[in-house]
Amino acid sequence: MSATATKTLQATLAPPTAHKEEKLQDTLGTYREALDDAFESGEDTMNGVSDVVTPYDLPYQAKAALCNYVPKLRKTYNAREIDDEHPLRLTNQAAKFDHSSEREHEFTWWAPRPGRGTNFWIPLRINPDQEDLWHDLLSEDAKAGQIRLQRHRKNWVLHVTVEYPIEEPTADGDTTPVGLDIGETALITACGLKHGTPTRPVLWSGKRAKHLRKEMSTTLQRLQERDAEWRIDERFDYYQNALTDILEKASCEVVGYAGTFENPVIVMEDLTYIRENLDYGKYMNRRLHAWAFARLQDRVEDKATEAGIPVEYVNPAYTSQTCHECGHIGKRSTQAELRCTNDECHVSTFQADISAAASIAQRVDPWGESCTWKTCDDDSPQDGSGCDTAVRPPKPSAPTQMTLGAYES
């Protein structure tokens, strides 16, 4: 049975001529003005936004994207303000590309401009790992979605969301649920569940990511205080690239880990409303809101889908406090330890993150609390920041992996 997966292709525009650079800057600037005007107007319908943006000198693909995006800012994301550095968003009608092996840059993009006869071709430097999908896009084996164009300090970066067919992961016969608990101190805690017993748990440390996020916050704040605006984008890109590298490696490794079990099913918490439900005080809320829980889950799901491993999402309530053995709510006297309060349970204390991963795996029972499979959405950041973009190769920042042999069976 076939299914579809969604991925974001990335490319850097080859340095444009001064004339093309001016046109790109003009389009991006006008788009941001139209976005600000539409957002400040308070319109939350496509027709209302259309009335606001129609007078602006923009390509029709950009106006159509605004009509779709601005109502989502109000209704879906509940935004109170918007980022000044939004990328230029275009509908898939702007997905016109060409390929020739005789050119230095084999792929080119037909960049849209307002008016007739004003579009122009511009070469692309693609990610070599994504070349097959670029060819699929040209042959229409993959379908283009939204396009985003962002100006960084030195480069123009293009993102193209594509949907392509894959073999739908299936789980025939007896399955092995593999629970993933995603957190801050332990980036990912994974644990297989065989006959109700936690099996071969593994932890990926979040220490490096935690340090990078703290350092990023401090650095950017100091640069702002010194009015060193020219360095802010550069340092922001550096930290985001390093964090992206950590998420990519961890998600790849955890899917590989899940594949070592017989007929695995990856089980994760449905964190759709985690940001609204967090209430740990101002300082902790700010830290946890900045951490990309859903972003990491999306990368795990994408890689699992490509590997043919099904993914399930379950109710996240009390998973970190529930004893995986008896189901009673326990107590966490320390961050790393869960103590079961049920006197009849043979488990007295247990490593808290492993217990949480095991509890998550248990909830995939079709007669229990399992939630429906999460839809495969665009993996791009929803605030338009484009902060998952790797503009330049990041320095390696491999997460620490620890195997807890004491818990193997």
Short mmCIF file of C-alpha atoms in Angstrom, two decimals:
data_model
loop_
_atom_site.label_atom_id
_atom_site.label_comp_id
_atom_site.label_asym_id
_atom_site.label_seq_id
_atom_site.Cartn_x
_atom_site.Cartn_y
_atom_site.Cartn_z
CA MET A 1 0.00 0.00 0.00
CA SER A 2 1.39 3.42 -0.94
CA ALA A 3 1.43 6.55 1.17
CA THR A 4 2.98 10.00 0.90
CA ALA A 5 5.73 11.73 2.82
CA THR A 6 6.61 15.43 2.96
CA LYS A 7 10.07 16.91 2.95
CA THR A 8 11.57 20.36 2.46
CA LEU A 9 14.16 20.70 -0.28
CA GLN A 10 16.74 23.41 0.26
CA ALA A 11 18.93 25.27 -2.19
CA THR A 12 21.10 28.36 -2.17
CA LEU A 13 20.74 30.79 -5.05
CA ALA A 14 23.94 31.29 -7.00
CA PRO A 15 25.14 34.89 -6.44
CA PRO A 16 22.74 36.95 -8.57
CA THR A 17 23.74 39.90 -10.72
CA ALA A 18 23.24 43.35 -9.23
CA HIS A 19 20.06 43.79 -11.29
CA LYS A 20 18.55 40.49 -10.13
CA GLU A 21 19.65 41.14 -6.54
CA GLU A 22 17.77 44.44 -6.62
CA LYS A 23 14.62 42.74 -7.93
CA LEU A 24 14.77 40.03 -5.27
CA GLN A 25 15.27 42.58 -2.51
CA ASP A 26 12.40 44.69 -3.81
CA THR A 27 10.01 41.71 -3.93
CA LEU A 28 10.97 40.57 -0.42
CA GLY A 29 10.63 44.09 1.00
CA THR A 30 7.22 44.61 -0.60
CA TYR A 31 6.05 41.22 0.63
CA ARG A 32 6.98 42.06 4.23
CA GLU A 33 5.14 45.38 3.99
CA ALA A 34 2.04 43.59 2.70
CA LEU A 35 2.32 40.97 5.45
CA ASP A 36 2.60 43.63 8.17
CA ASP A 37 -0.34 45.55 6.73
CA ALA A 38 -2.53 42.44 6.45
CA PHE A 39 -1.65 41.28 9.96
CA GLU A 40 -2.20 44.68 11.57
CA SER A 41 -5.54 45.04 9.79
CA GLY A 42 -6.90 42.20 11.92
CA GLU A 43 -8.37 40.38 8.91
CA ASP A 44 -8.72 36.64 9.51
CA THR A 45 -10.35 35.48 6.28
CA MET A 46 -8.82 34.89 2.85
CA ASN A 47 -11.14 37.42 1.22
CA GLY A 48 -10.36 40.04 3.84
CA VAL A 49 -6.60 39.58 3.44
CA SER A 50 -6.99 39.66 -0.34
CA ASP A 51 -8.55 43.13 -0.16
CA VAL A 52 -5.54 44.35 1.85
CA VAL A 53 -2.74 42.86 -0.27
CA THR A 54 -4.21 43.34 -3.76
CA PRO A 55 -2.82 46.91 -4.22
CA TYR A 56 0.76 45.76 -3.51
CA ASP A 57 3.11 45.21 -6.45
CA LEU A 58 3.69 41.51 -5.85
CA PRO A 59 3.55 38.37 -8.01
CA TYR A 60 0.20 36.62 -7.77
CA GLN A 61 1.87 33.58 -6.16
CA ALA A 62 2.93 35.75 -3.20
CA LYS A 63 -0.50 37.34 -2.80
CA ALA A 64 -2.16 33.93 -2.82
CA ALA A 65 0.30 32.69 -0.18
CA LEU A 66 -0.49 35.70 2.03
CA CYS A 67 -4.23 35.06 1.74
CA ASN A 68 -3.65 31.55 3.06
CA TYR A 69 -0.97 32.35 5.65
CA VAL A 70 -2.27 35.45 7.47
CA PRO A 71 -5.56 33.85 8.65
CA LYS A 72 -3.49 30.94 10.05
CA LEU A 73 -1.39 33.40 12.05
CA ARG A 74 -4.58 34.51 13.77
CA LYS A 75 -6.60 31.32 14.06
CA THR A 76 -4.03 28.52 14.20
CA TYR A 77 -0.91 30.05 15.73
CA ASN A 78 -2.70 32.70 17.84
CA ALA A 79 0.10 35.14 17.01
CA ARG A 80 0.16 38.50 18.77
CA GLU A 81 3.09 39.86 16.77
CA ILE A 82 5.14 38.71 13.79
CA ASP A 83 8.83 38.41 13.07
CA ASP A 84 10.41 41.20 11.02
CA GLU A 85 12.49 38.68 9.10
CA HIS A 86 9.72 36.62 7.52
CA PRO A 87 10.70 34.84 4.30
CA LEU A 88 8.92 35.47 1.02
CA ARG A 89 6.21 32.80 0.75
CA LEU A 90 4.94 31.65 -2.63
CA THR A 91 2.32 29.09 -3.67
CA ASN A 92 3.34 26.01 -5.63
CA GLN A 93 2.45 27.86 -8.84
CA ALA A 94 5.94 29.37 -8.51
CA ALA A 95 7.54 25.91 -8.60
CA LYS A 96 9.00 26.20 -12.09
CA PHE A 97 12.43 24.63 -12.38
CA ASP A 98 14.73 23.50 -15.17
CA HIS A 99 17.66 21.09 -15.36
CA SER A 100 20.58 20.71 -17.72
CA SER A 101 23.74 18.69 -17.05
CA GLU A 102 25.65 21.04 -19.37
CA ARG A 103 25.42 23.97 -16.92
CA GLU A 104 27.74 24.61 -13.98
CA HIS A 105 24.65 24.83 -11.77
CA GLU A 106 22.42 22.18 -13.28
CA PHE A 107 19.15 23.29 -11.65
CA THR A 108 17.59 26.72 -12.18
CA TRP A 109 14.48 28.44 -10.81
CA TRP A 110 12.08 30.72 -12.71
CA ALA A 111 11.86 33.47 -10.08
CA PRO A 112 8.46 35.21 -10.24
CA ARG A 113 8.01 38.95 -10.48
CA PRO A 114 4.86 41.09 -10.79
CA GLY A 115 3.79 41.98 -14.30
CA ARG A 116 4.16 40.23 -17.65
CA GLY A 117 7.58 39.22 -18.93
CA THR A 118 9.44 40.19 -15.75
CA ASN A 119 10.32 36.71 -14.41
CA PHE A 120 13.93 35.58 -14.64
CA TRP A 121 15.96 32.37 -14.34
CA ILE A 122 18.43 32.02 -11.52
CA PRO A 123 20.82 29.08 -10.87
CA LEU A 124 20.51 26.96 -7.73
CA ARG A 125 23.10 25.25 -5.57
CA ILE A 126 21.16 22.25 -4.30
CA ASN A 127 21.84 19.90 -1.41
CA PRO A 128 23.45 16.87 -3.15
CA ASP A 129 21.66 14.48 -0.79
CA GLN A 130 18.34 15.73 -2.16
CA GLU A 131 19.18 15.55 -5.88
CA ASP A 132 16.88 12.57 -6.53
CA LEU A 133 13.89 14.48 -5.14
CA TRP A 134 14.74 17.49 -7.33
CA HIS A 135 14.61 15.19 -10.37
CA ASP A 136 11.33 13.72 -9.11
CA LEU A 137 9.96 17.25 -8.83
CA LEU A 138 10.86 17.95 -12.47
CA SER A 139 9.38 14.66 -13.67
CA GLU A 140 6.25 15.29 -11.56
CA ASP A 141 6.84 12.11 -9.53
CA ALA A 142 6.92 14.50 -6.55
CA LYS A 143 4.41 17.30 -6.02
CA ALA A 144 5.54 20.79 -5.02
CA GLY A 145 3.98 22.59 -2.09
CA GLN A 146 4.77 25.98 -0.60
CA ILE A 147 7.96 27.82 -1.52
CA ARG A 148 9.90 30.11 0.82
CA LEU A 149 12.73 32.46 -0.11
CA GLN A 150 14.81 33.95 2.71
CA ARG A 151 17.66 36.47 2.60
CA HIS A 152 20.49 35.70 4.98
CA ARG A 153 23.46 37.96 5.46
CA LYS A 154 25.38 36.54 2.50
CA ASN A 155 23.00 34.19 0.71
CA TRP A 156 19.51 33.75 -0.64
CA VAL A 157 18.08 30.41 0.52
CA LEU A 158 15.17 28.68 -1.21
CA HIS A 159 12.96 26.05 0.46
CA VAL A 160 10.52 23.95 -1.53
CA THR A 161 8.09 21.64 0.27
CA VAL A 162 7.54 18.44 -1.72
CA GLU A 163 5.19 15.51 -1.29
CA TYR A 164 6.31 12.18 -2.71
CA PRO A 165 5.00 8.61 -2.66
CA ILE A 166 6.44 5.97 -0.34
CA GLU A 167 5.52 2.47 0.72
CA GLU A 168 3.22 2.83 3.72
CA PRO A 169 4.73 1.33 6.86
CA THR A 170 2.72 -1.60 8.14
CA ALA A 171 2.96 -3.77 11.20
CA ASP A 172 1.94 -7.37 10.50
CA GLY A 173 1.48 -9.80 13.37
CA ASP A 174 2.99 -9.24 16.78
CA THR A 175 4.75 -5.89 17.09
CA THR A 176 7.37 -4.50 19.43
CA PRO A 177 6.42 -1.00 20.65
CA VAL A 178 9.43 1.27 21.09
CA GLY A 179 8.58 4.21 23.33
CA LEU A 180 10.39 7.55 22.90
CA ASP A 181 10.41 10.09 25.73
CA ILE A 182 11.66 13.46 24.47
CA GLY A 183 12.99 15.92 26.99
CA GLU A 184 15.62 18.50 27.82
CA THR A 185 18.25 16.81 30.00
CA ALA A 186 17.84 13.52 28.14
CA LEU A 187 17.20 14.52 24.55
CA ILE A 188 15.61 11.16 23.73
CA THR A 189 15.05 8.14 25.96
CA ALA A 190 14.13 5.07 23.92
CA CYS A 191 12.93 1.76 25.30
CA GLY A 192 11.55 -1.35 23.65
CA LEU A 193 8.77 -3.23 25.37
CA LYS A 194 8.72 -7.04 25.14
CA HIS A 195 5.99 -8.91 27.02
CA GLY A 196 5.49 -5.78 29.15
CA THR A 197 9.16 -5.64 30.14
CA PRO A 198 11.46 -2.65 29.35
CA THR A 199 14.13 -3.94 26.98
CA ARG A 200 17.47 -2.45 25.92
CA PRO A 201 16.80 1.19 26.92
CA VAL A 202 19.08 3.87 25.46
CA LEU A 203 19.48 7.57 26.32
CA TRP A 204 20.66 10.35 24.04
CA SER A 205 22.06 13.18 26.12
CA GLY A 206 20.60 16.67 25.73
CA LYS A 207 23.55 18.35 27.44
CA ARG A 208 25.09 19.72 24.25
CA ALA A 209 21.79 21.08 22.93
CA LYS A 210 20.95 22.62 26.31
CA HIS A 211 24.35 24.33 26.43
CA LEU A 212 23.99 25.67 22.88
CA ARG A 213 20.55 27.15 23.54
CA LYS A 214 21.71 28.86 26.71
CA GLU A 215 24.83 30.19 24.97
CA MET A 216 22.75 31.38 22.00
CA SER A 217 20.37 33.33 24.25
CA THR A 218 23.24 35.01 26.12
CA THR A 219 25.24 35.81 22.97
CA LEU A 220 22.33 37.30 21.02
CA GLN A 221 21.28 39.41 24.02
CA ARG A 222 24.79 40.83 24.36
CA LEU A 223 25.03 41.57 20.64
CA GLN A 224 21.74 43.44 20.82
CA GLU A 225 22.98 45.49 23.78
CA ARG A 226 26.09 46.41 21.77
CA ASP A 227 24.02 47.28 18.66
CA ALA A 228 26.06 44.73 16.70
CA GLU A 229 23.14 43.92 14.43
CA TRP A 230 25.42 42.81 11.60
CA ARG A 231 26.60 39.84 13.69
CA ILE A 232 23.24 38.71 15.06
CA ASP A 233 22.11 36.86 11.92
CA GLU A 234 25.48 35.20 11.58
CA ARG A 235 25.54 33.90 15.15
CA PHE A 236 21.88 32.91 15.06
CA ASP A 237 22.50 30.82 11.95
CA TYR A 238 25.51 29.19 13.58
CA TYR A 239 23.57 28.08 16.66
CA GLN A 240 20.52 26.95 14.71
CA ASN A 241 22.70 24.92 12.34
CA ALA A 242 24.43 23.25 15.29
CA LEU A 243 21.08 22.43 16.92
CA THR A 244 19.72 21.12 13.62
CA ASP A 245 22.78 18.87 13.35
CA ILE A 246 22.06 17.41 16.80
CA LEU A 247 18.39 16.75 15.97
CA GLU A 248 19.25 15.14 12.63
CA LYS A 249 21.81 12.79 14.12
CA ALA A 250 19.70 11.86 17.13
CA SER A 251 16.60 11.17 15.01
CA CYS A 252 18.62 9.05 12.58
CA GLU A 253 20.20 7.04 15.40
CA VAL A 254 16.95 6.43 17.27
CA VAL A 255 15.23 5.13 14.13
CA GLY A 256 18.20 2.82 13.60
CA TYR A 257 17.82 1.66 17.21
CA ALA A 258 14.12 0.95 16.71
CA GLY A 259 14.97 -1.09 13.61
CA THR A 260 16.94 -3.55 15.74
CA PHE A 261 13.69 -4.85 17.25
CA GLU A 262 11.45 -7.37 15.54
CA ASN A 263 8.50 -5.72 13.78
CA PRO A 264 8.91 -2.37 15.62
CA VAL A 265 6.37 0.42 16.08
CA ILE A 266 7.71 3.77 17.28
CA VAL A 267 5.47 5.34 19.92
CA MET A 268 5.65 9.03 20.87
CA GLU A 269 3.56 11.45 22.90
CA ASP A 270 1.05 13.66 21.10
CA LEU A 271 2.55 17.04 22.00
CA THR A 272 0.18 19.13 19.90
CA TYR A 273 -0.75 21.39 22.79
CA ILE A 274 2.42 21.19 24.87
CA ARG A 275 3.15 24.92 24.59
CA GLU A 276 -0.29 25.87 25.84
CA ASN A 277 -0.15 23.39 28.72
CA LEU A 278 3.31 24.20 30.08
CA ASP A 279 3.20 26.08 33.37
CA TYR A 280 6.44 25.65 35.28
CA GLY A 281 7.04 29.30 36.06
CA LYS A 282 8.26 32.12 33.81
CA TYR A 283 11.90 30.99 33.56
CA MET A 284 11.21 27.30 32.83
CA ASN A 285 8.36 28.10 30.45
CA ARG A 286 10.66 30.33 28.42
CA ARG A 287 13.31 27.61 28.23
CA LEU A 288 10.91 24.82 27.32
CA HIS A 289 8.96 26.90 24.80
CA ALA A 290 12.25 27.50 22.99
CA TRP A 291 12.95 23.79 22.73
CA ALA A 292 11.73 22.14 19.53
CA PHE A 293 9.90 19.08 20.88
CA ALA A 294 7.64 18.82 17.83
CA ARG A 295 10.51 19.55 15.46
CA LEU A 296 12.44 16.54 16.78
CA GLN A 297 9.35 14.34 16.57
CA ASP A 298 8.83 15.37 12.96
CA ARG A 299 12.38 14.37 12.05
CA VAL A 300 11.94 11.01 13.78
CA GLU A 301 8.66 10.43 11.96
CA ASP A 302 10.11 11.35 8.56
CA LYS A 303 13.05 8.98 8.97
CA ALA A 304 10.86 6.20 10.40
CA THR A 305 8.47 6.51 7.46
CA GLU A 306 11.34 6.22 5.00
CA ALA A 307 12.62 3.17 6.91
CA GLY A 308 9.20 1.51 6.80
CA ILE A 309 8.61 1.71 10.56
CA PRO A 310 5.08 2.71 11.67
CA VAL A 311 4.68 5.63 14.08
CA GLU A 312 1.92 6.04 16.66
CA TYR A 313 1.07 8.99 18.95
CA VAL A 314 -0.48 8.53 22.39
CA ASN A 315 -1.94 10.57 25.22
CA PRO A 316 0.99 12.25 27.05
CA ALA A 317 -0.79 12.75 30.39
CA TYR A 318 1.31 11.66 33.39
CA THR A 319 3.67 9.43 31.40
CA SER A 320 6.66 10.78 33.35
CA GLN A 321 4.95 10.04 36.68
CA THR A 322 3.31 6.69 35.92
CA CYS A 323 4.90 3.43 37.06
CA HIS A 324 5.32 1.35 33.90
CA GLU A 325 4.77 -1.88 35.88
CA CYS A 326 1.51 -1.25 37.77
CA GLY A 327 0.20 2.00 36.29
CA HIS A 328 0.04 3.89 39.61
CA ILE A 329 1.10 7.53 39.81
CA GLY A 330 4.48 7.65 41.54
CA LYS A 331 6.69 10.39 42.92
CA ARG A 332 9.85 11.89 41.46
CA SER A 333 11.96 12.87 44.44
CA THR A 334 14.73 13.68 41.95
CA GLN A 335 14.65 14.40 38.22
CA ALA A 336 16.27 11.04 37.43
CA GLU A 337 14.32 8.73 39.75
CA LEU A 338 10.68 7.62 39.92
CA ARG A 339 9.42 6.00 43.10
CA CYS A 340 6.30 3.85 42.86
CA THR A 341 3.77 4.53 45.64
CA ASN A 342 1.95 1.21 45.22
CA ASP A 343 3.01 -1.06 48.11
CA GLU A 344 1.98 -4.15 46.14
CA CYS A 345 4.20 -3.31 43.16
CA HIS A 346 7.59 -5.03 43.06
CA VAL A 347 9.14 -1.87 41.56
CA SER A 348 10.31 0.49 44.29
CA THR A 349 12.45 2.97 42.35
CA PHE A 350 13.25 3.15 38.65
CA GLN A 351 15.14 5.43 36.25
CA ALA A 352 12.44 8.03 35.53
CA ASP A 353 13.06 8.65 31.81
CA ILE A 354 13.18 4.92 31.03
CA SER A 355 9.96 4.37 32.98
CA ALA A 356 8.36 7.20 30.98
CA ALA A 357 9.49 5.67 27.67
CA ALA A 358 8.11 2.28 28.75
CA SER A 359 4.79 3.89 29.79
CA ILE A 360 4.57 5.59 26.40
CA ALA A 361 5.18 2.28 24.65
CA GLN A 362 2.43 0.60 26.72
CA ARG A 363 -0.19 3.11 25.62
CA VAL A 364 -0.10 1.98 22.01
CA ASP A 365 -2.24 -1.01 23.02
CA PRO A 366 -5.16 -0.86 20.55
CA TRP A 367 -7.53 -1.54 23.45
CA GLY A 368 -5.97 1.27 25.46
CA GLU A 369 -5.26 4.96 24.95
CA SER A 370 -3.50 5.03 21.59
CA CYS A 371 -4.16 8.15 19.53
CA THR A 372 -4.57 8.26 15.76
CA TRP A 373 -1.49 8.47 13.60
CA LYS A 374 -0.32 12.06 13.35
CA THR A 375 -0.64 13.48 9.85
CA CYS A 376 2.60 14.11 7.96
CA ASP A 377 2.77 17.87 7.68
CA ASP A 378 5.31 20.31 6.32
CA ASP A 379 8.52 20.05 8.31
CA SER A 380 9.23 23.75 8.01
CA PRO A 381 9.07 26.09 11.02
CA GLN A 382 5.58 27.54 11.42
CA ASP A 383 6.74 30.98 12.54
CA GLY A 384 8.39 31.63 9.18
CA SER A 385 11.83 31.98 10.68
CA GLY A 386 13.42 29.32 8.53
CA CYS A 387 15.60 28.39 11.47
CA ASP A 388 15.88 24.75 10.47
CA THR A 389 17.92 25.74 7.45
CA ALA A 390 21.51 24.61 7.14
CA VAL A 391 23.00 27.55 5.25
CA ARG A 392 26.53 26.25 5.64
CA PRO A 393 27.95 22.95 6.86
CA PRO A 394 27.78 23.00 10.67
CA LYS A 395 30.50 21.76 12.95
CA PRO A 396 29.79 18.19 14.11
CA SER A 397 27.97 18.07 17.40
CA ALA A 398 27.12 14.43 17.94
CA PRO A 399 24.81 13.69 20.88
CA THR A 400 26.11 11.45 23.61
CA GLN A 401 24.57 7.98 23.56
CA MET A 402 24.49 5.82 26.68
CA THR A 403 23.41 2.20 26.79
CA LEU A 404 22.07 1.14 30.16
CA GLY A 405 23.24 -2.45 30.33
CA ALA A 406 21.75 -2.93 33.78
CA TYR A 407 18.27 -2.75 32.30
CA GLU A 408 18.81 -5.11 29.36
CA SER A 409 16.96 -8.39 29.22
#
